[in-house]
Amino acid sequence: MTESTTIRWEQDRSGVVTLVLDDPNQSANTMNRAFRDSLARVTDRLEAERDTIRGIIVTSAKKTFFAGGDLRDLIRVTPDTAQDLFDGGMAIKRHLRRIETLGKPVVAAINGAALGGGYELALACHHRIALDTPGSKIGCPEVTLGLLPGGGGVVRTVRMLGITDALLKVLLQGTQYNPRRALDNGLVDEIADTREDMLAKARAYIDAHPESAQPWDRPGYRIPGGTPPIRSSPPTCPPSRPTCASRRTAPLPGPAHHHGRRRRGLPGRLRDRPGHRGPLLRRTGRRTDLEEHDPGVLLRPPGRQLRRQPPGGVAPRKVTKVAVLGAGMMGAGIAYSCARAGIDVVLKDVSLEAAVKGKDYSGKLCAKAVAKGRTSQEKADALLARITPTAEAADLAGCDAVIEAVFEDTSLKHKVFQEIQDVVAPDALLCSNTSTLPITALAEGVERQGDFIGLHFFSPVDKMPLVEIIKGERTGDEALARAFDLVRQISKTPIVVNDSRGFFTSRVIGHFINEGVAMVGEGIEPASVEQAAAQAGYPAKVLSLMDELTLTLPRKIRDESRRAVEEAGGTWTAHPAETVVDRMVDEFERPGRSGGAGFYEYGEDGKRVRLWPGLREHFTRPGHEIPFADMQERMLFAEALDTVRLLEEGVLTSVADANIGSILGIGFPGWTGGVLQYVNGYDGGLPGFVARARELAERYGERFTPPALLVTKAEHGEVFTDAR
């Protein structure tokens, strides 16, 4: 029999076969062609040698168990190759089903992360044991990429957990569980402290279950919670969980397909619901078995085509010692991220007390990680030892990179750079963390403008994965390459944009906020506005997000932008949201959460209580409504249309950067695949998007008029892509 290349067969004298996942060509196991071929060979051998086999253990030789589908394969899919991808996925499901119904106990010994296809592989086993190791994550996060599980995950989670828990715990939210939480939520059956303990428990299960089978393959099995009745369209949420609507399940295309598929995947429930948006991959063939009920569907190509290489011609260079100027929330988070990456940090503020307070932020994060078993006390102590708080500029000597993170004030930023530029290394990279101020203007405050660049971090820095790199007019290629290397060194995802007020992320999210606030000003019920944002898929509702940012900050940015436009000889076009913000701040003295009052009311502990009743009193027009779809798409289109304008203006130079930045940085709904992929995937393609934009413009204002670039691409049958 031909030898498997990615799955190693090990059989002991007692007849237990251990299938060791070990792709020799990758650092992680993925569901690629080599795995599919290996799985076919192993399955044939298992069936051929069934009588000599007492049980099967599936584990991995890698640090992770299985990383799931190979996104590189998905990115390369075209309409011409879609059928091949579909057939490959169906083949994997057939092989897993053959192993599942072999009549022998099959145990998944999950020795690390098992996400997506990796967890689906474990689901095909009769028993799942997870190694309780730091960094291990378990679940099906496909929905966050605009994908659906394609390896049997939908039907198996429904059979295992019931419809409600399968949807809310696994499929719709994309939650990634650590081993203990996975056990608590029913995703695994046991956890183990060591690899040896894990394998011993796997053997114990095999000893106790010589003729194992899945519960749903036994006579009389019933799905937990019962089987739902057939309807012509999916319910907005499981009948037993009426609060599900607040979890944003109904309107999202990804979750909507989950609703349809978890019903079609039930015995006797194989009819497609009419009228729903068809998947990209066409279903073919007659469904006759479990795996045939669960075809893989690619709703949106993932918007994470990461640009792995920095600008060419510059040798990679690591930062060894970084100066962080400003120990507030942003500076403290940046210091922690750098120290976690092994970089020595000098954290400077105007006083030693303030700098020490900034370091304490890292201390709290480390203590929390130790308490949860995510790191050891030794490693936490080493991280903290790399951060040196100071108020003295002289302590920055030898730093080969500077990241300034003081308040958004041009003169202040100039001042702090002038204090240290002659102290740090003579070729130190000079970075400013700013969300809106033009980098070219900030560079005027330093002598080496070619080494000056913008690094826009997102709050909280320790959690947010994106950094927006802003290239000023005089930023050199070497500085750009070094900034790219630094961002990757601290395990963040970089996108690169050209200089402009607000850059990409801050400018675009401002349109989302303005549109939501404008609807309040028009007299629409504020709770409906919040629900529209939630059900469009935004992780933060628009008015609550405005409160978090504070109403005074967007107003300050607006005033600066208007002044810049007028000084350049242009005419400022006021947005309908401006009046609402001005009244909230000036008339009602409600500046946002930090001020204790905004669009929401807050308790003494600072927690959000409810929408401020005064909104209804002062803004709402009883009986005034607009279509709910319009409310959702006004926010989505406002961001998408301005992203296209940024491409026109040359601020954005990469479609991938737009998609990545919109999801990882500013919370554009993940089901879309990114802001420009949302345009590509809209019903009717770009022509359909243009037609809908013109419809919104007629109803709600010229700001929805499609840009010339969008219209041209629509007329030529093109899409937004970086492909040449």
XYZ file of C-alpha atoms in Angstrom:
724
model
C 0.000 0.000 0.000
C 1.287 3.501 -0.875
C 2.714 5.294 2.166
C 0.944 8.377 3.529
C 2.999 11.588 3.410
C 1.329 13.704 6.108
C -0.167 11.065 8.441
C 2.182 8.629 10.177
C 0.808 5.167 11.089
C 2.002 3.756 14.425
C 0.516 0.514 15.736
C 1.379 -1.145 19.039
C 1.189 -4.819 19.970
C -2.244 -4.385 21.536
C -3.730 -3.283 18.219
C -4.078 0.427 18.960
C -3.248 2.541 15.904
C -1.983 6.078 16.475
C -2.398 8.355 13.450
C 0.212 11.094 13.872
C -0.528 14.214 11.846
C 2.828 15.505 10.640
C 3.065 17.413 7.357
C 6.808 17.440 6.534
C 6.523 20.565 4.388
C 4.766 22.887 6.856
C 5.108 24.032 10.452
C 1.405 23.321 10.968
C -0.934 20.644 9.625
C -3.536 21.989 7.207
C -6.324 20.504 5.123
C -4.428 20.682 1.827
C -4.177 18.261 -1.096
C -1.370 16.286 0.563
C -3.521 15.762 3.659
C -6.508 14.739 1.558
C -4.446 12.150 -0.307
C -2.936 10.867 2.941
C -6.335 10.627 4.585
C -7.616 8.550 1.679
C -4.700 6.091 1.953
C -4.990 5.813 5.730
C -8.741 5.254 5.537
C -8.298 2.479 2.970
C -5.737 0.813 5.237
C -7.943 1.099 8.312
C -10.775 -0.618 6.508
C -8.486 -3.281 5.064
C -6.900 -4.079 8.441
C -10.011 -3.563 10.556
C -9.812 -6.981 12.180
C -6.310 -6.321 13.572
C -7.196 -2.908 14.985
C -8.534 -2.417 18.524
C -8.813 1.366 18.465
C -7.528 4.562 16.854
C -5.886 7.647 18.375
C -5.535 10.778 16.241
C -2.870 13.217 17.439
C -0.197 15.547 16.057
C 3.593 15.789 16.031
C 3.348 19.582 15.727
C 2.887 22.159 18.483
C -0.665 22.538 17.202
C -3.106 19.715 16.555
C -4.431 20.877 13.195
C -4.714 24.391 11.770
C -7.716 23.729 9.544
C -8.179 24.699 5.918
C -5.279 26.202 4.007
C -6.278 29.800 3.281
C -3.695 29.956 0.517
C -5.729 27.375 -1.377
C -8.960 29.295 -0.777
C -7.486 32.580 -1.941
C -6.506 30.987 -5.245
C -10.022 29.716 -5.950
C -11.681 31.032 -9.112
C -15.038 30.136 -10.681
C -13.149 27.726 -12.941
C -11.568 25.870 -10.004
C -14.487 26.082 -7.548
C -15.727 22.613 -8.447
C -12.313 21.117 -7.644
C -12.365 22.745 -4.209
C -15.888 21.471 -3.636
C -14.973 17.932 -4.703
C -11.897 17.967 -2.475
C -13.950 19.001 0.537
C -16.530 16.320 -0.138
C -13.777 13.708 -0.400
C -12.398 14.657 3.017
C -15.865 14.381 4.552
C -16.384 10.952 3.018
C -13.089 9.686 4.433
C -13.871 11.082 7.890
C -17.276 9.445 7.772
C -15.687 6.096 6.862
C -13.398 6.326 9.896
C -16.284 7.461 12.096
C -18.367 4.397 11.143
C -15.515 1.859 11.217
C -16.921 0.239 14.344
C -13.740 0.861 16.324
C -13.241 3.507 19.041
C -11.647 6.673 17.624
C -10.136 9.244 20.014
C -8.832 12.722 19.191
C -5.805 13.515 21.384
C -5.794 17.278 20.825
C -2.286 18.388 21.770
C -2.684 22.058 20.736
C -4.874 24.390 18.725
C -7.705 22.715 16.797
C -9.550 25.392 14.835
C -11.875 25.130 11.868
C -11.051 21.988 9.946
C -8.876 20.877 12.844
C -11.835 20.820 15.207
C -13.988 19.208 12.512
C -11.423 16.411 12.338
C -11.779 15.980 16.109
C -15.574 16.013 15.802
C -15.397 12.952 13.553
C -13.819 11.075 16.479
C -15.925 9.443 19.182
C -14.075 11.040 22.095
C -12.061 14.271 22.372
C -9.281 14.856 24.915
C -7.568 18.263 24.924
C -4.135 18.987 26.325
C -4.444 21.929 28.730
C -1.588 23.951 27.301
C -1.206 27.757 27.057
C -2.245 29.178 23.712
C -4.362 26.193 22.712
C -7.640 27.236 21.059
C -10.569 25.054 20.024
C -13.571 25.954 17.882
C -14.896 26.899 14.463
C -13.972 30.531 13.736
C -14.806 30.325 10.006
C -17.707 32.771 10.259
C -15.264 35.542 11.203
C -13.638 35.063 7.785
C -16.894 35.016 5.852
C -16.722 31.209 5.603
C -18.749 28.261 6.823
C -17.285 25.021 8.217
C -16.902 22.657 5.283
C -15.720 19.459 6.983
C -18.891 18.267 8.728
C -18.747 20.801 11.542
C -22.298 22.076 11.170
C -24.121 18.746 11.265
C -21.882 17.204 13.914
C -22.074 20.134 16.340
C -25.859 20.196 15.939
C -26.085 16.477 16.680
C -23.670 16.744 19.589
C -24.856 19.960 21.271
C -28.315 20.614 19.893
C -29.311 23.404 17.536
C -29.226 26.302 19.988
C -25.853 25.554 21.556
C -24.314 24.607 18.229
C -25.296 27.956 16.759
C -24.516 30.202 19.698
C -21.494 28.422 21.161
C -19.716 27.292 18.006
C -21.048 28.366 14.618
C -22.347 31.941 14.704
C -19.884 33.703 16.976
C -16.669 31.990 15.890
C -15.605 31.668 19.521
C -12.158 30.189 20.162
C -12.110 28.343 23.498
C -9.157 27.418 25.657
C -9.231 23.734 26.685
C -10.974 24.287 30.017
C -13.682 26.466 28.488
C -14.040 23.959 25.660
C -14.699 21.278 28.289
C -17.204 23.463 30.135
C -19.090 24.148 26.895
C -19.154 20.552 25.682
C -16.706 20.877 22.788
C -14.351 18.273 24.292
C -14.933 15.386 26.671
C -11.775 15.503 28.815
C -8.674 17.573 29.381
C -5.207 16.393 30.309
C -2.274 18.105 32.015
C 0.521 16.368 30.083
C 0.906 14.653 26.741
C 1.507 11.347 28.501
C -1.694 11.800 30.523
C -3.592 12.652 27.338
C -2.472 9.494 25.555
C -3.137 7.380 28.640
C -6.703 8.712 28.806
C -7.131 7.977 25.108
C -6.096 4.353 25.655
C -8.382 4.102 28.681
C -11.323 5.179 26.533
C -10.453 2.567 23.915
C -10.245 -0.119 26.626
C -13.670 0.863 27.969
C -15.415 1.198 24.586
C -14.348 -1.691 22.332
C -17.269 -1.170 19.926
C -17.600 2.592 19.957
C -19.838 4.651 17.691
C -21.124 8.200 17.552
C -24.276 8.791 19.626
C -26.167 9.817 16.485
C -25.356 6.506 14.830
C -27.074 4.511 17.579
C -30.759 3.516 17.348
C -33.202 5.887 19.003
C -30.858 8.871 19.112
C -32.498 12.282 19.458
C -30.819 15.644 18.948
C -30.520 17.574 22.252
C -33.432 19.981 22.410
C -35.340 18.187 19.676
C -35.608 18.624 15.919
C -37.190 21.895 14.717
C -40.171 21.997 12.385
C -39.606 22.722 8.709
C -40.377 26.294 7.655
C -40.064 28.073 4.363
C -37.331 30.307 5.802
C -35.020 30.048 8.788
C -36.180 31.489 12.094
C -34.464 34.601 13.313
C -33.213 32.570 16.246
C -33.810 29.191 17.876
C -37.262 29.134 19.500
C -35.782 28.402 22.911
C -33.527 31.470 22.817
C -35.631 34.562 22.006
C -32.740 36.844 22.990
C -30.685 35.513 20.114
C -31.639 38.466 17.911
C -29.497 40.696 20.076
C -26.537 38.483 19.175
C -26.720 39.574 15.530
C -27.616 36.165 14.116
C -30.477 36.802 11.730
C -29.360 39.175 8.983
C -25.747 38.134 8.432
C -25.188 36.089 5.266
C -22.779 33.720 7.027
C -25.082 33.003 9.967
C -28.076 32.944 7.637
C -26.499 30.061 5.749
C -25.743 28.364 9.058
C -29.463 28.551 9.894
C -30.326 26.949 6.589
C -27.594 24.324 6.735
C -28.110 23.223 10.309
C -31.736 22.502 9.320
C -30.915 20.866 5.979
C -28.298 18.742 7.718
C -30.921 17.043 9.872
C -32.402 13.699 8.813
C -35.220 14.332 6.362
C -34.483 18.077 6.268
C -32.740 18.311 2.909
C -34.775 20.922 1.056
C -33.072 24.197 0.139
C -34.966 27.157 1.459
C -36.322 29.322 -1.372
C -35.229 32.819 -2.069
C -31.942 32.855 -0.194
C -28.716 34.164 -1.620
C -26.967 31.252 -3.335
C -23.510 30.119 -2.225
C -20.499 30.665 -4.401
C -19.941 26.935 -4.797
C -22.708 25.034 -6.547
C -24.063 22.001 -4.764
C -24.018 18.871 -6.885
C -24.943 15.236 -6.549
C -27.458 13.393 -4.489
C -27.022 13.561 -0.742
C -27.250 10.100 0.772
C -25.099 10.150 3.909
C -24.007 12.394 6.747
C -21.136 14.073 4.933
C -23.343 14.751 1.899
C -25.575 16.972 4.023
C -22.780 19.420 4.726
C -21.188 20.837 1.573
C -18.452 23.392 2.044
C -19.579 26.885 1.121
C -17.359 29.903 0.522
C -19.526 32.957 1.083
C -16.813 35.553 0.666
C -13.160 35.053 -0.171
C -11.293 35.862 3.054
C -10.065 39.440 3.238
C -6.771 38.513 4.824
C -4.413 38.212 1.894
C -1.587 39.449 4.085
C 1.264 41.243 2.364
C 4.043 39.134 3.849
C 6.966 41.113 2.454
C 7.982 44.693 3.281
C 9.274 47.029 0.557
C 12.114 45.357 -1.306
C 15.760 46.287 -1.369
C 16.143 46.746 2.395
C 17.692 44.050 4.563
C 15.505 42.891 7.489
C 16.430 44.510 10.778
C 15.166 43.847 14.287
C 14.679 46.460 16.984
C 16.560 45.691 20.195
C 15.690 48.702 22.365
C 12.687 50.964 21.911
C 11.810 54.280 23.526
C 8.101 54.768 24.164
C 7.228 58.422 24.775
C 4.104 58.804 26.854
C 2.946 56.274 29.444
C -0.788 56.764 29.094
C -3.106 53.985 27.970
C -1.689 53.802 24.434
C 1.950 54.134 25.454
C 1.552 51.557 28.211
C -0.029 49.109 25.779
C 2.724 49.665 23.216
C 5.377 49.125 25.883
C 3.758 45.841 26.918
C 3.510 44.607 23.317
C 7.171 45.401 22.663
C 8.365 43.794 25.899
C 6.263 40.701 25.192
C 8.148 40.406 21.896
C 11.474 40.401 23.749
C 12.392 44.048 23.081
C 13.896 46.190 25.841
C 11.655 49.203 26.494
C 12.360 52.602 28.035
C 8.969 54.040 28.967
C 9.218 57.836 29.394
C 6.719 60.325 30.731
C 6.902 63.806 32.283
C 7.305 62.282 35.758
C 8.690 59.027 37.068
C 5.404 58.446 38.874
C 3.478 58.580 35.587
C 5.990 56.273 33.903
C 5.771 53.739 36.757
C 1.987 53.829 36.489
C 2.357 53.016 32.802
C 4.520 50.002 33.628
C 1.928 48.879 36.184
C -0.430 48.323 33.249
C 1.913 45.570 32.041
C 2.115 44.217 35.575
C -1.658 43.778 35.699
C -1.737 42.030 32.328
C 1.057 39.698 33.403
C -0.650 38.880 36.709
C -3.859 38.038 34.876
C -2.015 35.797 32.418
C -0.273 33.935 35.247
C -3.549 33.478 37.135
C -5.187 31.960 34.055
C -2.254 29.672 33.342
C -1.357 31.396 30.079
C 2.221 32.039 31.188
C 4.555 31.273 34.054
C 5.583 33.665 36.809
C 9.164 33.398 35.572
C 8.216 34.557 32.083
C 6.030 37.342 33.485
C 8.882 38.610 35.647
C 11.228 38.563 32.658
C 8.761 40.587 30.586
C 8.399 43.244 33.284
C 12.170 43.418 33.726
C 12.445 44.538 30.114
C 10.431 47.736 30.820
C 12.326 50.640 32.405
C 10.170 53.598 33.463
C 11.833 57.033 33.464
C 11.317 60.776 33.281
C 14.845 61.469 32.022
C 15.611 61.869 28.315
C 19.190 60.691 28.923
C 17.909 57.184 29.714
C 16.876 56.807 26.060
C 20.491 56.572 24.912
C 21.046 53.663 22.560
C 17.391 53.186 21.588
C 17.201 52.139 17.932
C 13.501 52.950 17.624
C 11.186 55.576 19.104
C 7.407 55.292 19.339
C 5.740 58.508 20.485
C 2.297 58.112 22.041
C 1.372 61.470 23.578
C -1.850 63.452 23.091
C -3.091 64.344 19.606
C -1.456 67.754 19.508
C 1.051 68.667 16.806
C 3.076 71.098 18.919
C 3.328 68.615 21.801
C 4.496 65.857 19.501
C 7.117 68.188 18.024
C 8.328 69.042 21.521
C 8.807 65.464 22.738
C 10.743 64.479 19.618
C 13.011 67.505 19.865
C 13.891 66.504 23.436
C 15.145 63.053 22.472
C 16.240 63.046 18.819
C 19.874 63.765 19.716
C 19.900 61.217 22.563
C 18.701 58.056 20.813
C 20.805 56.143 18.276
C 21.762 58.382 15.326
C 19.833 56.203 12.871
C 16.916 55.374 15.168
C 13.549 54.823 13.533
C 11.211 57.684 14.547
C 7.537 56.703 14.815
C 4.477 58.678 15.844
C 1.371 56.908 17.097
C -1.402 59.140 15.777
C -4.890 58.407 14.551
C -5.556 61.548 12.517
C -2.686 64.075 12.352
C -0.865 64.147 8.980
C 2.560 62.537 9.255
C 4.139 64.992 6.836
C 3.296 67.883 9.163
C 4.493 65.999 12.242
C 7.795 65.224 10.500
C 8.557 68.944 10.384
C 9.409 68.724 14.072
C 12.420 66.426 13.579
C 15.725 66.791 11.760
C 15.773 63.350 10.097
C 12.451 63.470 8.261
C 13.383 60.495 6.077
C 13.419 58.309 9.210
C 10.027 59.585 10.412
C 6.877 57.476 9.933
C 3.424 56.987 11.428
C 2.425 53.917 13.419
C -1.273 53.969 14.258
C -1.963 51.440 17.022
C -5.496 50.537 18.090
C -6.833 50.384 21.626
C -6.423 48.230 23.636
C -3.002 47.656 22.104
C -2.425 44.309 23.822
C -5.519 42.860 22.118
C -5.898 44.694 18.812
C -3.932 42.925 16.059
C -3.592 45.752 13.508
C -1.079 48.564 13.073
C -1.624 51.135 10.320
C 1.730 52.319 8.941
C 1.525 55.813 7.455
C 4.143 56.936 4.962
C 4.724 60.713 4.928
C 5.845 62.697 1.898
C 9.495 62.508 3.004
C 9.483 59.051 4.616
C 12.272 56.938 3.113
C 11.937 53.375 1.844
C 14.297 52.145 4.545
C 12.148 53.664 7.287
C 9.058 52.064 5.755
C 10.737 48.653 5.611
C 12.022 48.965 9.181
C 8.578 49.992 10.440
C 7.077 46.986 8.663
C 9.649 44.720 10.318
C 8.965 46.249 13.748
C 5.222 45.714 13.470
C 5.739 42.071 12.556
C 8.353 41.693 15.294
C 5.700 42.515 17.907
C 3.275 40.065 16.265
C 0.922 42.657 14.824
C -0.524 42.775 11.314
C 0.741 45.750 9.271
C -1.076 47.648 6.560
C 0.586 50.537 4.705
C -1.159 53.742 3.594
C -0.059 57.112 2.294
C -0.422 60.305 4.285
C -3.768 62.061 4.637
C -5.787 63.514 7.485
C -7.400 60.551 9.209
C -5.465 58.153 6.952
C -7.656 55.151 6.160
C -9.042 53.657 9.354
C -9.929 56.786 11.332
C -11.455 58.493 8.321
C -13.592 55.523 7.317
C -14.868 54.657 10.788
C -15.868 58.291 11.135
C -18.373 57.783 8.317
C -19.895 54.808 10.135
C -20.319 56.867 13.296
C -21.637 59.934 11.478
C -24.279 57.924 9.651
C -25.600 56.360 12.835
C -25.693 59.698 14.650
C -27.330 61.356 11.639
C -30.205 58.874 11.808
C -30.823 59.885 15.414
C -30.918 63.496 14.249
C -33.470 62.595 11.589
C -35.830 61.399 14.302
C -35.326 57.637 14.026
C -35.709 55.643 17.240
C -32.159 55.386 18.750
C -32.676 51.767 19.820
C -33.463 50.890 16.215
C -30.258 52.567 15.072
C -28.268 50.472 17.553
C -30.037 47.310 16.487
C -29.349 48.064 12.829
C -25.621 48.327 13.537
C -25.648 45.116 15.562
C -27.597 43.139 12.987
C -25.388 44.437 10.180
C -22.594 42.631 11.989
C -20.677 45.462 13.636
C -19.021 44.298 16.862
C -19.820 47.637 18.572
C -23.121 49.457 18.202
C -22.704 52.880 16.716
C -23.942 55.095 19.578
C -22.127 53.063 22.230
C -18.940 53.339 20.166
C -19.374 57.098 19.931
C -19.657 57.258 23.715
C -16.449 55.248 24.102
C -14.553 57.592 21.802
C -16.145 60.619 23.517
C -18.223 63.093 21.557
C -15.610 65.797 22.013
C -12.847 63.937 20.138
C -14.744 63.556 16.834
C -15.816 67.166 17.137
C -12.198 68.251 17.612
C -11.145 66.195 14.602
C -13.992 67.685 12.587
C -13.002 71.238 13.514
C -9.362 70.590 12.570
C -10.399 69.018 9.290
C -12.702 71.915 8.434
C -9.953 74.414 9.200
C -7.516 72.494 6.970
C -10.012 72.378 4.102
C -10.809 76.082 4.350
C -7.123 77.059 4.630
C -6.501 75.115 1.425
C -9.214 77.146 -0.299
C -11.884 74.463 -0.232
C -15.454 74.474 1.053
C -16.404 72.414 4.063
C -19.518 70.251 3.598
C -21.274 69.778 6.914
C -22.570 66.313 7.811
C -26.070 66.002 9.333
C -24.479 64.358 12.407
C -22.698 67.554 13.425
C -25.817 69.213 14.848
C -26.577 66.196 17.032
C -23.052 66.072 18.457
C -23.004 69.824 19.146
C -26.348 69.676 20.978
C -25.272 66.664 23.022
C -22.088 68.393 24.185
C -23.157 72.038 24.442
C -26.861 71.903 25.241
C -27.146 68.686 27.252
C -23.549 68.427 28.602
C -23.220 64.766 27.667
C -19.666 64.311 26.291
C -19.522 60.510 26.416
C -18.681 57.667 28.771
C -15.563 59.292 30.229
C -17.746 62.223 31.267
C -20.344 59.944 32.845
C -23.062 60.766 30.300
C -23.503 60.458 26.560
C -25.944 58.703 24.283
C -26.133 56.215 27.135
C -26.567 56.568 30.877
C -23.862 55.098 33.130
C -23.840 53.830 36.685
C -21.426 54.853 39.415
C -19.173 51.958 38.392
C -18.976 53.350 34.862
C -20.990 50.517 33.354
C -23.497 51.254 30.623
C -27.069 51.235 31.938
C -29.414 52.218 29.093
C -29.907 54.651 26.239
C -30.476 58.160 27.551
C -34.278 58.756 27.541
C -33.614 62.344 26.506
C -32.706 61.127 23.030
C -36.294 60.177 22.433
C -37.546 63.403 23.993
C -35.284 65.772 22.062
C -34.640 63.984 18.760
C -37.124 61.197 17.993
C -40.062 61.933 15.704
C -42.853 59.492 16.659
C -43.889 57.385 13.706
C -40.896 58.353 11.593
C -39.311 55.225 10.181
C -37.156 54.167 7.254
C -36.628 50.624 5.975
C -34.447 48.624 8.344
C -32.292 47.498 5.416
C -31.645 51.166 4.599
C -30.483 51.766 8.161
C -28.010 48.918 7.927
C -26.739 49.742 4.474
C -26.358 53.436 5.139
C -23.633 52.548 7.617
C -22.053 49.846 5.464
C -22.154 51.928 2.289
C -20.832 55.057 3.992
C -17.647 53.188 4.890
C -17.363 51.317 1.599
C -17.838 54.395 -0.594
C -15.203 56.393 1.251
C -12.801 53.468 1.013
C -13.183 53.628 -2.761
C -12.485 57.377 -2.613
C -9.306 56.645 -0.665
C -8.208 54.340 -3.474
C -8.933 57.133 -5.950
C -6.891 59.578 -3.895
C -3.940 57.218 -3.569
C -4.128 57.012 0.224
C -4.877 53.308 -0.123
C -2.681 51.427 -2.565
C -3.775 47.877 -1.783
C -7.178 46.196 -1.810
C -5.874 43.604 0.652
C -4.806 46.340 3.072
C -8.280 47.870 2.884
C -9.951 44.545 3.639
C -7.541 43.577 6.399
C -7.581 47.019 8.010
C -11.355 47.315 7.965
C -11.867 44.021 9.809
C -8.900 43.947 12.177
C -8.795 47.683 12.929
C -12.226 49.296 12.798
C -14.701 46.458 13.165
C -16.180 46.286 9.683
C -18.418 43.187 9.773
C -16.272 40.084 9.435
C -18.825 38.182 7.356
C -18.122 40.520 4.433
C -14.474 39.540 4.010
C -13.553 43.218 4.252
C -14.861 46.582 3.126
C -13.948 46.246 -0.563
C -14.833 42.577 -0.631
C -18.276 43.679 0.580
C -18.544 45.747 -2.600
C -17.330 42.852 -4.745
C -19.760 40.423 -3.158
C -22.832 42.640 -3.153
C -25.904 41.263 -4.955
C -25.374 42.001 -8.621
C -21.674 42.670 -8.159
C -20.325 46.188 -8.640
C -23.212 47.222 -10.927
C -25.648 46.174 -8.204
C -23.679 48.119 -5.609
C -23.624 51.233 -7.817
C -27.374 51.023 -8.372
C -28.032 50.685 -4.651
C -25.662 53.583 -3.849
C -27.564 55.830 -6.243
C -30.807 54.787 -4.614
C -29.450 55.727 -1.186
C -28.155 59.026 -2.588
C -31.624 59.924 -3.827
C -33.151 59.147 -0.450
C -30.510 60.363 1.997
C -28.036 62.699 0.352
C -25.233 63.167 -2.148
C -22.679 61.567 0.175
C -23.870 58.200 -1.174
C -23.102 59.110 -4.802
C -20.760 56.412 -6.143
C -17.213 57.620 -6.934
C -15.998 57.613 -10.530
C -13.584 54.728 -9.899
C -16.436 52.543 -8.681
C -18.662 53.441 -11.630
C -15.869 52.771 -14.123
C -15.075 49.365 -12.668
C -18.766 48.467 -12.663
C -19.122 49.452 -16.325
C -16.105 47.339 -17.292
C -17.202 44.273 -15.332
C -14.250 44.527 -12.947
C -13.874 43.925 -9.209
C -11.547 45.341 -6.583
C -8.446 43.165 -6.491
C -4.679 43.412 -6.235
C -4.204 40.744 -8.893
C -2.247 41.926 -11.910
